[in-house]
Every structure is written in C-alpha cells, then in structure tokens.
Coordinates of C-alpha atoms and ligand atoms in Angstrom, one line a residue:
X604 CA 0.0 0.0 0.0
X605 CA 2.9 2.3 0.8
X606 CA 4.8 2.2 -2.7
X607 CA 1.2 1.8 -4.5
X608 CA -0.9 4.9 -2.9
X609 CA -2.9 4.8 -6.2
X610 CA -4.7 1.4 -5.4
X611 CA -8.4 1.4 -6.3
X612 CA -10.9 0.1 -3.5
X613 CA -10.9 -3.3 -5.4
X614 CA -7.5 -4.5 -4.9
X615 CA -8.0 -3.8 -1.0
X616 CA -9.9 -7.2 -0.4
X617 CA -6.4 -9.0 -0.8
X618 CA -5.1 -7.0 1.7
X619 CA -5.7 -8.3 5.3
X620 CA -3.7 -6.2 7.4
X621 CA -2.4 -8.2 10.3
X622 CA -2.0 -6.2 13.6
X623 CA 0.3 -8.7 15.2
X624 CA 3.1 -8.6 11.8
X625 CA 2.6 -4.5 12.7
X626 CA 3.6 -3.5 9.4
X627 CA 0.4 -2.2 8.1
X628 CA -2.9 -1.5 10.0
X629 CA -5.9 -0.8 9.6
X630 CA -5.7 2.9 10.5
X631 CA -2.7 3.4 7.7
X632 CA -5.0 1.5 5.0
X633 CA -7.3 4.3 5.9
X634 CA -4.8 7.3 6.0
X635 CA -3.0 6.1 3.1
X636 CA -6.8 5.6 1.3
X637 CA -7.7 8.8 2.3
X638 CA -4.7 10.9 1.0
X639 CA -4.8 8.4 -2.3
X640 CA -8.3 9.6 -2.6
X641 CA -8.4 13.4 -1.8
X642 CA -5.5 13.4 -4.2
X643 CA -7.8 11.9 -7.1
X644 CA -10.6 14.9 -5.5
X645 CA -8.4 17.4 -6.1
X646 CA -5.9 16.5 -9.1
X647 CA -6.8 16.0 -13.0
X648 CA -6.6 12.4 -13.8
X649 CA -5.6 13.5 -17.2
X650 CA -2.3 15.7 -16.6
X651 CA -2.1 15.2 -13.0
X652 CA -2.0 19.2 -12.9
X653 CA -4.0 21.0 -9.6
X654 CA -8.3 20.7 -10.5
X655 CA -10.5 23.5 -10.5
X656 CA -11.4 22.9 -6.6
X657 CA -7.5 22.8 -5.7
X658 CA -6.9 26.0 -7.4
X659 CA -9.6 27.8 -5.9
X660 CA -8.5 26.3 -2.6
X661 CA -5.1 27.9 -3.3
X662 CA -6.5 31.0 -4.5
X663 CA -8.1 31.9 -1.5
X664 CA -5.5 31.2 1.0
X665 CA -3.4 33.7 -1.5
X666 CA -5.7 36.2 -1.9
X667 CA -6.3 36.5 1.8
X668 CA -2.4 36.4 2.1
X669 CA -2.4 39.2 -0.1
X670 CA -5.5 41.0 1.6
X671 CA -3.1 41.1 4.7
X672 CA 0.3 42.1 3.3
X673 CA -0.5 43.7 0.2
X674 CA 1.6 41.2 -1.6
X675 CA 0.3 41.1 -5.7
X676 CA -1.5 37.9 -6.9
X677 CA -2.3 37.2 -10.6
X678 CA -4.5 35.0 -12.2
X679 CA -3.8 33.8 -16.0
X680 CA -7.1 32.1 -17.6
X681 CA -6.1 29.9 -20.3
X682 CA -8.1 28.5 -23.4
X683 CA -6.8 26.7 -26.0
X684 CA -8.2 28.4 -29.8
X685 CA -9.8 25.4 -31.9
X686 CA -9.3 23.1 -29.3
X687 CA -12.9 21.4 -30.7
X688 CA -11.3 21.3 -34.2
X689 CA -8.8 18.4 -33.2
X690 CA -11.4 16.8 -31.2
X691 CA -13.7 16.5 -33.9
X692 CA -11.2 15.6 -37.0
X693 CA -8.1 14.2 -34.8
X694 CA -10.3 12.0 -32.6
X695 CA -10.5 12.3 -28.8
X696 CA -7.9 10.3 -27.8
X697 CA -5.0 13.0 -29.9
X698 CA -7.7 15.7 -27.9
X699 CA -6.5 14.3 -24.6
X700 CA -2.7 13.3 -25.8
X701 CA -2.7 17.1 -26.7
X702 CA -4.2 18.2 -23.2
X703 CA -1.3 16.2 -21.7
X704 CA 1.4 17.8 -23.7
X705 CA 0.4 21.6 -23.3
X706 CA 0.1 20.4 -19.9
X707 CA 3.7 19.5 -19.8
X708 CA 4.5 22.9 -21.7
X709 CA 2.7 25.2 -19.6
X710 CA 4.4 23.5 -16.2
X711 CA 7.7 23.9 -17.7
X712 CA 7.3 27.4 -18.5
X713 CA 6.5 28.7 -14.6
X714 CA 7.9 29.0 -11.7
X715 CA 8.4 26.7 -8.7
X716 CA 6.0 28.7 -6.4
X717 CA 3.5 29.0 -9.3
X718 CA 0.0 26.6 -9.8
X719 CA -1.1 25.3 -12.9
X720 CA -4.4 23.8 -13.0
X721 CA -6.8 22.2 -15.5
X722 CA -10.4 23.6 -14.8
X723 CA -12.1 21.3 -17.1
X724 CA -12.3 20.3 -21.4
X725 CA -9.6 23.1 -22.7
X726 CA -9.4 25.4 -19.7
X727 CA -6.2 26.0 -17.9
X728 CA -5.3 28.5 -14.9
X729 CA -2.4 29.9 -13.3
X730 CA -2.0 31.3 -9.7
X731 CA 1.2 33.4 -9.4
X732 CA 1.5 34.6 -6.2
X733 CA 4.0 37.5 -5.4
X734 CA 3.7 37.6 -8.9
X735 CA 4.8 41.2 -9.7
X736 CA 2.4 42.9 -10.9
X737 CA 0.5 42.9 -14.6
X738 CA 3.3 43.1 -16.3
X739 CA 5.2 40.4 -14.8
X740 CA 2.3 38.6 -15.2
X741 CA 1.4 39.2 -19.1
X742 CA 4.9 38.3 -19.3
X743 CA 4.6 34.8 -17.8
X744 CA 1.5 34.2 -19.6
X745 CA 3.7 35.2 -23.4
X746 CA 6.2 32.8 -22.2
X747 CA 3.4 30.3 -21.6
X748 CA 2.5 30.7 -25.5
X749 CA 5.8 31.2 -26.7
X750 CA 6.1 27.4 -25.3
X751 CA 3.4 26.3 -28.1
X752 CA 5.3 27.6 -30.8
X753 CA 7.0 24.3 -31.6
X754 CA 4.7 21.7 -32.4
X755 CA 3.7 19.1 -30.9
X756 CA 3.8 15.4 -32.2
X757 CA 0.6 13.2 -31.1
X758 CA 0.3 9.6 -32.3
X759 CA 0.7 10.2 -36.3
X760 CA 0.3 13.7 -36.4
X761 CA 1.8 16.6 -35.4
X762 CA 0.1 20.0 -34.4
X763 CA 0.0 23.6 -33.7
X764 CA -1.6 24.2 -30.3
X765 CA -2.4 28.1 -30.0
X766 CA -4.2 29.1 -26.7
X767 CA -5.9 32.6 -26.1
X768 CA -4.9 34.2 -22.5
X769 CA -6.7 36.4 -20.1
X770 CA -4.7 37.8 -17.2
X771 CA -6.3 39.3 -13.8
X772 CA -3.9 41.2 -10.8
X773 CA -5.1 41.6 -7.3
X774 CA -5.6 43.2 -4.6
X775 CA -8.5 45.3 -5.2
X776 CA -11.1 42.3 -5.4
X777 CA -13.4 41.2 -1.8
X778 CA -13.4 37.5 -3.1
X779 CA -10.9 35.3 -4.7
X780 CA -13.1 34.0 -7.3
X781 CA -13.4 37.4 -8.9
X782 CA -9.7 37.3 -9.6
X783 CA -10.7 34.0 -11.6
X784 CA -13.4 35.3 -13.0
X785 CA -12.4 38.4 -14.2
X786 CA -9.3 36.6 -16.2
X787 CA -11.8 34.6 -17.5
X788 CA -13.6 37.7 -19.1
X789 CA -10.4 39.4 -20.5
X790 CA -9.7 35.7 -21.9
X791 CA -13.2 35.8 -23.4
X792 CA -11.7 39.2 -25.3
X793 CA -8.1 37.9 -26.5
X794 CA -10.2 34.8 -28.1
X795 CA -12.8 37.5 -29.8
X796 CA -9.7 40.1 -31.2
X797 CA -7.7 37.7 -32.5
X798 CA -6.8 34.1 -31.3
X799 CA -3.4 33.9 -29.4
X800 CA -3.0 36.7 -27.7
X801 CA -3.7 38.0 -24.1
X802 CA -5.7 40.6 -22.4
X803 CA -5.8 42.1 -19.1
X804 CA -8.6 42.4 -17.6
X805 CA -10.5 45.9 -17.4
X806 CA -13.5 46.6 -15.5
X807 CA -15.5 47.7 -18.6
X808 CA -15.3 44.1 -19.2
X809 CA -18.4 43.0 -17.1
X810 CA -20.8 45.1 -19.0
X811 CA -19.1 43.3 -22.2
X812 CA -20.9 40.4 -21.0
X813 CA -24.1 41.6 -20.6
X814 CA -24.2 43.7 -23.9
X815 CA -23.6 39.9 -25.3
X816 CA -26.8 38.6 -23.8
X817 CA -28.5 41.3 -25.0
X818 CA -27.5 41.7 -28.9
X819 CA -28.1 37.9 -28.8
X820 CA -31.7 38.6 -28.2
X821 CA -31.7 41.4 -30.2
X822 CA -30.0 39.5 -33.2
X823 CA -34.0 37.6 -33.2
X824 CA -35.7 40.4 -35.0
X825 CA -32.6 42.6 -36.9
X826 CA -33.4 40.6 -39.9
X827 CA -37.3 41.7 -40.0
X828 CA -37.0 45.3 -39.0
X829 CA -34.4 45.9 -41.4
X830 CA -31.2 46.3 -39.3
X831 CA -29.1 44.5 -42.0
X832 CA -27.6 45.7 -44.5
X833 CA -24.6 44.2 -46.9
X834 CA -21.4 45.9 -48.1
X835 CA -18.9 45.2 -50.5
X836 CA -15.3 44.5 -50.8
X837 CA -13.4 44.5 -54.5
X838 CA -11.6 41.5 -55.0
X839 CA -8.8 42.7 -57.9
X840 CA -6.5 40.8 -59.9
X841 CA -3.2 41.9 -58.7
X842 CA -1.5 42.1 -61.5
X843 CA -3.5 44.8 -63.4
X844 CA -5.7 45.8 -60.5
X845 CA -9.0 44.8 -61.8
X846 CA -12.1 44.3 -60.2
X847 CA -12.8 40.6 -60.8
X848 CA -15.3 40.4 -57.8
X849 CA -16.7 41.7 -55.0
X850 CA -17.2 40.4 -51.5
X851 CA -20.0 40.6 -49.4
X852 CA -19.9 41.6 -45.8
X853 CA -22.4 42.0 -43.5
X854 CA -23.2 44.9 -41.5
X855 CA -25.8 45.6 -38.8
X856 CA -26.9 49.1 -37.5
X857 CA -28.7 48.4 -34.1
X858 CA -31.8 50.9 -33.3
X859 CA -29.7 52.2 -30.0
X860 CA -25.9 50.8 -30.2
X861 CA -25.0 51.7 -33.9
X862 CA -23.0 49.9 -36.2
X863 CA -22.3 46.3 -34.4
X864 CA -19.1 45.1 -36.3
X865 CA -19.4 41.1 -37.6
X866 CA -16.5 39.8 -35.5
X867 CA -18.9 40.8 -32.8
X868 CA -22.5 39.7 -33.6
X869 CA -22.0 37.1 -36.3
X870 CA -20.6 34.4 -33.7
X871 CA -23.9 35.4 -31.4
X872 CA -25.7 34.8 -34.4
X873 CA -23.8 31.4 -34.8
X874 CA -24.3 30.2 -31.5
X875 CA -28.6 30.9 -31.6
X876 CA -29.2 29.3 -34.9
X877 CA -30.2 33.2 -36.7
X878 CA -27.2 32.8 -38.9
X879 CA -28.9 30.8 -40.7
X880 CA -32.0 33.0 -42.2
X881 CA -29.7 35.5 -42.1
X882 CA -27.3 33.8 -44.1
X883 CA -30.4 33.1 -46.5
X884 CA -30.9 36.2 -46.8
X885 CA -27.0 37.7 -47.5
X886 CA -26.3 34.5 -50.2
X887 CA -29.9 36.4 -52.0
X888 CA -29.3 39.6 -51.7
X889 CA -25.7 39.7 -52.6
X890 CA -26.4 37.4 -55.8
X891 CA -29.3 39.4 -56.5
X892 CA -27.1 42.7 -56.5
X893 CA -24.2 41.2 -58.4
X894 CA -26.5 39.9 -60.8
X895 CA -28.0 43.2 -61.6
X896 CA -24.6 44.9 -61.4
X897 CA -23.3 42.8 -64.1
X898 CA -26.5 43.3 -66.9
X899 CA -25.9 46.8 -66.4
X900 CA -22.4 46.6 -67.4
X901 CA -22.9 45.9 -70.7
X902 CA -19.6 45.0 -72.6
X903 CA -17.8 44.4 -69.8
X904 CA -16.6 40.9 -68.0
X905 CA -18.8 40.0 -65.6
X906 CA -18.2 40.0 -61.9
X907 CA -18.0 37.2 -59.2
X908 CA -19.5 37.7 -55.6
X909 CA -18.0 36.2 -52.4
X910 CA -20.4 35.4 -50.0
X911 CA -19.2 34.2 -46.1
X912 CA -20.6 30.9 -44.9
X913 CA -21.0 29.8 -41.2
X914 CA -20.9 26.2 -39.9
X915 CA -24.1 25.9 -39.2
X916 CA -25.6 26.9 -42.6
X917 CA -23.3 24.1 -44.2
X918 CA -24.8 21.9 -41.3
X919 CA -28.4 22.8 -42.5
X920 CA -29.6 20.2 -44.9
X921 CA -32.0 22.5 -47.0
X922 CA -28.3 24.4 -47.8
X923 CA -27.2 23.3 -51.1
X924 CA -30.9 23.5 -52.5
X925 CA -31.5 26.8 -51.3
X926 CA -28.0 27.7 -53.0
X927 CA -29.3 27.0 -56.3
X928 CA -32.7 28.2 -56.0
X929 CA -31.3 31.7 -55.6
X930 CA -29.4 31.2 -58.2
X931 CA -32.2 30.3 -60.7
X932 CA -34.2 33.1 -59.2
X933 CA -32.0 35.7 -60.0
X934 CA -30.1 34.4 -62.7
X935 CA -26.3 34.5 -61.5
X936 CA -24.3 32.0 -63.1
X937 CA -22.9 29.3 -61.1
X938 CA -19.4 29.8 -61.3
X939 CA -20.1 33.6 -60.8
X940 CA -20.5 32.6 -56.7
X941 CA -17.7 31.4 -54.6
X942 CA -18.6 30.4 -51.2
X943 CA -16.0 31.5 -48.6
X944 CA -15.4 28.9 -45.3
X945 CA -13.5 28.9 -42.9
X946 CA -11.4 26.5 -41.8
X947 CA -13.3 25.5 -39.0
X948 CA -15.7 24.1 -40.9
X949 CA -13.8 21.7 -42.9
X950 CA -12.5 19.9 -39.0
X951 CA -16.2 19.2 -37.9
X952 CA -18.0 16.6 -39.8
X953 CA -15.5 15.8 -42.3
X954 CA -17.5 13.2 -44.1
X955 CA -20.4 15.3 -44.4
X956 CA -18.7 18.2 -45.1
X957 CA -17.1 16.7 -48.3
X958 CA -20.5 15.6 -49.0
X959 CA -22.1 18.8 -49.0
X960 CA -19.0 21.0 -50.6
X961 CA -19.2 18.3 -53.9
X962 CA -23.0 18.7 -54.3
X963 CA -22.1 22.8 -54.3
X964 CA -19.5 22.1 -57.0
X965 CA -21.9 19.8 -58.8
X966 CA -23.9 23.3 -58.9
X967 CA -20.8 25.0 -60.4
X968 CA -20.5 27.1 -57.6
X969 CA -16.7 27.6 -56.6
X970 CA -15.3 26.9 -52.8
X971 CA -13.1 29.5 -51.0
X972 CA -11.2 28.8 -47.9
X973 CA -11.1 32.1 -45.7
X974 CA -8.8 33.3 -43.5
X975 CA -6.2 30.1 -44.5
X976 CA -3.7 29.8 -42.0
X977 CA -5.4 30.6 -38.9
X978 CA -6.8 27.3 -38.0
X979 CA -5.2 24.0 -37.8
X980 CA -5.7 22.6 -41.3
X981 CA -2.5 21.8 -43.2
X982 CA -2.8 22.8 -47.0
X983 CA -2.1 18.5 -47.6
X984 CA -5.3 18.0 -45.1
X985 CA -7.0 20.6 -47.3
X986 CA -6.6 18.2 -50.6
X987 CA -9.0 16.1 -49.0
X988 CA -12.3 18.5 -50.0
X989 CA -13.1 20.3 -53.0
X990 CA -11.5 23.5 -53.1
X991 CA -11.0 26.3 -55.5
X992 CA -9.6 29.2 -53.8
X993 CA -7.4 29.9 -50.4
X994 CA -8.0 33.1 -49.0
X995 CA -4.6 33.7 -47.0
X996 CA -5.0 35.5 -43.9
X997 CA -4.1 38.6 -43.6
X998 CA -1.9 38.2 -40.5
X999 CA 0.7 36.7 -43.3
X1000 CA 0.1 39.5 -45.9
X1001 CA 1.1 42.5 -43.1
X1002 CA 4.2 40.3 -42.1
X1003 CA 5.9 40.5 -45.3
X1004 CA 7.2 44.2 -45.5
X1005 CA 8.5 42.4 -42.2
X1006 CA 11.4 40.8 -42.9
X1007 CA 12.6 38.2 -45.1
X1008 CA 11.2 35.1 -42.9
X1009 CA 7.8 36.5 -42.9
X1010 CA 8.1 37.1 -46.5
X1011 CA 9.8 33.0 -47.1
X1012 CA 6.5 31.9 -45.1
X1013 CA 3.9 33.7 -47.4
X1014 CA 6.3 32.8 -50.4
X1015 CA 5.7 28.7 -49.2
X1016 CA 2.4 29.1 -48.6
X1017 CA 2.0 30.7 -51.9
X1018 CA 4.1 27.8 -53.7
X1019 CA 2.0 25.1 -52.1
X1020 CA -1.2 26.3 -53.3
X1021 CA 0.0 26.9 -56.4
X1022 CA 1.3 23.1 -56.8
X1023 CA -1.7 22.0 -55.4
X1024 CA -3.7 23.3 -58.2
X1025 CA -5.4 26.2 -55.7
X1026 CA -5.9 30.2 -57.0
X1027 CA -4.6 32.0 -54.3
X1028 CA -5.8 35.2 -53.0
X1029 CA -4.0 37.8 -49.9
X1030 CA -6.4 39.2 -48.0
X1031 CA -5.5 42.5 -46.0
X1032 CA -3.2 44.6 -48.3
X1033 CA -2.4 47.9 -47.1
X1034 CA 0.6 48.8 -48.9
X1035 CA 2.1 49.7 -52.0
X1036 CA 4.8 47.5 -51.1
X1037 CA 2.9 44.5 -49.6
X1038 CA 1.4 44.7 -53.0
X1039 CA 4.8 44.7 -54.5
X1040 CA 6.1 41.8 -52.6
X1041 CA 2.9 40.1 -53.6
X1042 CA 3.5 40.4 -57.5
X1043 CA 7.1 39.1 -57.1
X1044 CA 5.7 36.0 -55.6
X1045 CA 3.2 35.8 -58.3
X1046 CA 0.3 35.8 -55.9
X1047 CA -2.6 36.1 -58.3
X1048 CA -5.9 37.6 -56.5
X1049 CA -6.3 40.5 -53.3
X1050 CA -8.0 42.0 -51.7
X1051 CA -7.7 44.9 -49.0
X1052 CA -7.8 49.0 -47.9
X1053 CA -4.9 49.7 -50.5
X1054 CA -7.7 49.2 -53.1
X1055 CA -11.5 49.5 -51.7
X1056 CA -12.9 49.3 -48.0
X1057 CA -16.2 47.7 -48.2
X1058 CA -18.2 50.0 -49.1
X1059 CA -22.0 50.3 -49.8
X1060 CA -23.7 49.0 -53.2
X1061 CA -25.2 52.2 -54.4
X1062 CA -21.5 54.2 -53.9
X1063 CA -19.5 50.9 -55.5
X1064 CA -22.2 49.8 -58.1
X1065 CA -22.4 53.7 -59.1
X1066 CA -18.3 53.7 -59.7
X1067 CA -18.1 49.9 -61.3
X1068 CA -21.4 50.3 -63.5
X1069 CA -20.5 53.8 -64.6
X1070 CA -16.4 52.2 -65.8
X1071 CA -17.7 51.2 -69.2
X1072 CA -14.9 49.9 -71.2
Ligands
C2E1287 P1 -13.6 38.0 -43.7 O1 -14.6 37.2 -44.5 O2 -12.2 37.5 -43.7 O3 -13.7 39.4 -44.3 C1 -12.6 40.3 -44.5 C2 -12.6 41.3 -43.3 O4 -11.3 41.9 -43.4 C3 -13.7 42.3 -43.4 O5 -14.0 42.7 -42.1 C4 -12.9 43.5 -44.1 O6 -13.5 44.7 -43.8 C5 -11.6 43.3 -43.5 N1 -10.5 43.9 -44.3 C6 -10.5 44.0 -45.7 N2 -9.4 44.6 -46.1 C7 -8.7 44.8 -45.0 C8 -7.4 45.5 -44.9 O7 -6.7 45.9 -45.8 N3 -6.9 45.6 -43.6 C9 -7.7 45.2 -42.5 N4 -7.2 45.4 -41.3 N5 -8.9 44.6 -42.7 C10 -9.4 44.4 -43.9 P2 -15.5 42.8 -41.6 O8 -16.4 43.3 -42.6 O9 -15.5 43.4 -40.3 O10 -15.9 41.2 -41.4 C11 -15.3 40.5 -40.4 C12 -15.6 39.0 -40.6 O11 -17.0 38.8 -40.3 C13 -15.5 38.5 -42.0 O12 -14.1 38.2 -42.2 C14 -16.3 37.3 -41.9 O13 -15.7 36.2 -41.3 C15 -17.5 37.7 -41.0 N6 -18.6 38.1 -41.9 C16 -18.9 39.2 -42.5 N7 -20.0 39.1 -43.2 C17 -20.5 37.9 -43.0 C18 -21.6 37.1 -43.5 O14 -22.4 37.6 -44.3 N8 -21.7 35.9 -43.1 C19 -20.8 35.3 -42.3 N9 -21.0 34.0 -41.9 N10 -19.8 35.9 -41.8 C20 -19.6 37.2 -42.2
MG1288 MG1 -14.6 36.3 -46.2
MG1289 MG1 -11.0 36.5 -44.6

C-alpha cells in the first residue's frame, strides 16, 4: 500500500492487514486511502495538474495572504483556440494526448512557487503569487505561449496548439473567485480580437458580457426590421488591379448601439441558430445585386461575388438547394458565386462536409477557404475537400514588409497552393509595397484597404457600372 498509494478500493480485499506482523494497520489502509483519494478529488486524472477545486483552494489562501500584506497575486485564464477542431477531426484520444502535452509545456514554463491547474475540457489557470504585478504577469503568460510555438507530435500527427490568455492582478477584489473570474472575461476578449494573444482584464469588461446577452436577443428580429444591410469588398486581380469580384460583408446598424461590427455579432448569431435566415438572406441579396450589377455593365466581363458561410448553414440540410434556388431566381451563373469557409468548418463533420462542398460544385459554384492559415488545417489535409480558392489571412500579408522570414512563409504558402492546383488570394493589403512583394511572388488575387474598403452597393455599383470599357 505504501509504494502503491494509487490502489483502487478493489484491490483492498487482498489485503488483510495483520496487527500482530505490525507492518500495516488498519488505521494506515485508511490514512493512506484517504490521502490516495483526496488526491484523485483534487488533481486532473488526465495531466495530474491541480483541478478546479484545488486551485480555488489555493486562490483563496493567496488572496487572503495578499488582503493582509499587500503582496500582488495574478491570475492567468487559459483556453486553448480550436481546441474542438482536433477533437472533432483528430479524434479524442489526440484531444486528450494534446491536453497532456500543453500540460507539460505550460508546467515547464512557470515557476516553482506558481500553480497550474486544468479547470475542465480546454481550460487552464495559473495562480502566481507575489507575482509582480501585470506586467510580470502578461509576461509569464507570453512565455506560456511562446512554449506552443514548436509543435507538438501526437500519435501520427503533429500539431499547432495556440491558446488565447486572459490575465487578472489583485488586490482590489473582496473575493478570490473574482480574480478568476475576471481573467476569464479578459480571456473571453483575447479569443474574440484575435486568437493567441492576451488581455488584461479591465472593469469595462463585465458590462461586455451583458451587452452579449442582449445583442443575442436582439439579433432575433434585426433581420425583420431591417437592421441589415450588406457591403462590398473588390476582390482585384493583382497584376492589373482589376475588379474581378466583390465580397460581401455584412453589416448591422442596431436601433440604440449603432454599427455592431461582424466579429462581434456574427458568432452570437452562430451560436442561436439566426445565422442561418440570415445567411439566407445575405447569399440572395448579394447574388441578387451582383447579378444586376453585371447586366448593367454591358460590354464588360462580368463579376463574381464572395459570400461568407457559417458552420451551421453548411450543417443545415436545406443548404445546397437553397444555393441553387437563388441562383435560378435571380439568374447568377454558377461559377459567378464562390462560397468563402472557414477552416473550421472543414475539421467538424469531415465526411459530411465533403459531402455537401461536392453537391455545391456539382452546382458550379466555386469553394473558397477564408482566413487560410489561422486554423489548424495543413494545405495537404486541405486536398481532402473540394477547393477552388485559399483566401490567405491577412496576419501573413502584413508580415511581409516584415522581414525576409515573414516574406519566405507567405512565399511557401504561396508555392503550395500553387502546386496544389489552388488560385490564391492575400487578404489584408495595405501597402504599396505589400502589393509589390505580392506580384514578385506571383500571388494572383487580393484584396484589401490599398484598393476599396467595403463599401455600400449604391456608392460601389455607381463607380463599377458607370467604368464602361
Ligand atoms: P472575412 O470574411 O475575412 O472578411 C474580411 C474582413 O477583413 C472584413 O472585415 C474586411 O473589412 C476586413 N478587411 C478587408 N481589407 C482589409 C485590410 O486591408 N486591412 C484590414 N485590417 N482589414 C481588412 P469585416 O467586414 O469586419 O468582417 C469580419 C468578418 O465577419 C469576416 O471576415 C467574416 O468572417 C465575417 N462576416 C462578415 N459578413 C459575413 C456574412 O455575411 N456571413 C458570415 N457568416 N460571416 C460574415
Ligand atoms: Mg470572407
Ligand atoms: Mg477573410
């Protein structure tokens, strides 16, 4: 029992303890169950890291340490970005061999007096005490993500774990768990401005959460009253600069708030289902616009339009039909629409999601992969569906005025897509030289502020209809 604390109740029938031999008792069975079991109550069977209740144990005695001698505590709340994505496509065995590993990262990366816990599915915390402040503390948490950087293998695969990091600094909170809850908030804003990065928590943060309850209810009705309108983006070839299609983007003016940018209300509107009547409705109004756009410029080529698709209008079965009855309605072309996904999307139901993207190419509609590069999807994995385009993130296209590595990575990504038979487009060109370095690396398609912001239909269609050539 001694070497083998971690004995299960099961294997205790062999054991008779003998008071007479003296060696073991009853009362050491007991102790040593005991402290076998409250270590299994308060430990993560998975990486053996502190749980949720031993971390708020320690969090306590800390921040009542700290309530007495002023000492700083911090709190880092840890989530990993996509974590679902390897789940679904990887299986969840890799899910938990890659739980274990950033585990084993993030423990190598603190300090001795530090603790590390797993709260539950992709959820990590740490609890530095005497920590030094926030800026001590945003620094721990970088060198907590700086430790994903290199890959990690699982059984047949290797991958990119990123995480998303919100950071909370006490005193000045009555109970520990606001200290935890508070870095979960600014965590909640690092994952919505841009995976793998970190935010510190500010107070204005609490009302963020609220305002989310809210638009979500009144996302319900934008649709109906009129809230929604579309803009559009020129997609050029980069070579000349012409127009050879537009993008559509969404926009929503709420009665009381404003303009409510996308990044913020179309993930709301993924999460309640309205994405997809609204969705409905952007795939008909854009076509319907582009469509008209193009009879009135007589003599000219024709344009494309881009419309964004969300997971769960893939996921809807009546999808592909409704695809084609807009088309037939108002007589677009097929191969005049490209539907843009993100990568996300092709990691959830892969079987059903080849099956759905080759009834939209049986259409003649053409497939776009959006924001390439942010997910986890390799280009090889990406072979596997039927795509036509790779929209390259911008995060690559700013990098390139960079420095010559950032410039070799777009240069490889640009080589791969080419080989693998893919039209490649940058997204988020700003510069004159961005757009230089792009035409040396013979990146066909872009799109970005250098050219056009999104702008309305009546200011863009007025400028593109009126460019007879
Ligand atoms: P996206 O599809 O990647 O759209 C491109 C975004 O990049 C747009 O932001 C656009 O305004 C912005 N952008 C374009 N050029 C530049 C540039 O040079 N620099 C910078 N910094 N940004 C540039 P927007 O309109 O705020 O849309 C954000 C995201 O919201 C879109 O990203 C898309 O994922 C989503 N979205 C927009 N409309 C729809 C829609 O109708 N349906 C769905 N499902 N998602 C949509
Ligand atoms: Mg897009
Ligand atoms: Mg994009």
């Amino acid at each position: 029992l001694a070497r083998e604390p971690e004995h299960r109740y099961d294997d205790l029938v062999v054991v008779f303890p003998d008071a007479a031999v003296g060696i073991v008792t009853v009362a050491d069975i007991l102790a040593e169950l005991s402290r076998a079991n409250s270590h299994r109550a308060l430990h993560d069977e998975l990486t053996g890291l502190a749980n949720r209740a031993l971390f708020l144990d320690r969090l306590r005695h800390a921040h009542a340490r700290s309530a007495r001698t002023g000492a700083q505590i911090s709190v880092l709340f840890i989530d990993l970005d996509d974590f679902k994505s390897v789940n679904d496509s990887l299986g969840h065995p890799a899910g938990d061999e890659l739980l274990a590993a950033v585990a084993q990262r993030f423990d190598a990366g603190l300090r001795g007096g530090d603790t590390l816990a797993r709260l539950g599915g992709d959820e990590f915390a740490v609890l530095c005490e005497e920590s030094g402040g926030e800026r001590a503390a945003v620094a721990t948490a970088r060198r907590l993500l700086d430790r994903l950087a290199e890959p990690i293998a699982l059984t047949g695969r290797r991958v990119t774990a990123r995480a998303s990091v919100g950071v909370s600094t006490g005193p000045g909170v009555d109970l520990a768990e606001e200290l935890l809850r508070n870095a979960d908030l600014a965590m909640y804003r690092a994952k919505r401005l841009q995976k793998d990065s970190i935010a510190v928590y500010e107070p204005g943060m609490h009302t963020g959460a609220v305002d989310r309850l809210e638009l979500k209810s009144d996302l319900d009705g934008a649709l109906d009253r009129g809230e929604l309108a579309l803009v559009y983006q020129p997609i050029v070839a980069l070579r000349d600069e012409s127009v050879v299609a537009l993008e559509a983007l969404l926009r929503w003016r709420h009665p009381a708030r404003g303009p409510v940018p996308p990044a913020e209300f179309v993930p709301l509107a993924e999460q309640t289902g309205a994405i997809v009547p609204i969705g409905r409705w952007v795939l008909a109004t854009a076509c319907g616009h582009v469509s008209k756009l193009n009879r009135s410029r007589v003599g000219q080529p024709p344009l494309g339009v881009n419309v964004n698709v969300a997971p769960p209008q893939l996921a809807d079965p009546h999808f592909v039909a409704s695809v084609a009855t807009v088309l037939a309605e108002v007589e677009l072309p097929a191969d005049r629409l490209t539907l843009e996904l993100t990568e996300q999307v092709l990691v959830r139901d892969v079987e059903g999601t080849i099956e759905t993207l080759e009834a939209i190419k049986r259409l003649g509609v053409r497939i776009a992969i959006d924001d390439f590069g942010t997910g986890f999807s390799s280009l090889s994995y990406l072979r596997r569906f039927p795509i036509d385009v790779i929209k390259v993130d911008r995060s690559f296209t700013a990098g390139i005025g960079d420095g010559a590595d950032e410039r070799d990575m777009m240069s490889g990504i640009l080589n791969l897509t080419d080989s693998l038979g893919y039209e490649a487009l940058a997204e988020g060109i700003e510069t004159g030289e961005q757009l230089g370095a792009l035409r040396e690396l013979c990146c066909p398609l872009g799109q970005g502020f250098l050219f056009d912001k999104p702008l309305p239909p009546t200011e863009l269609f007025a400028r593109l209809g009126a460019a007879r050539g």
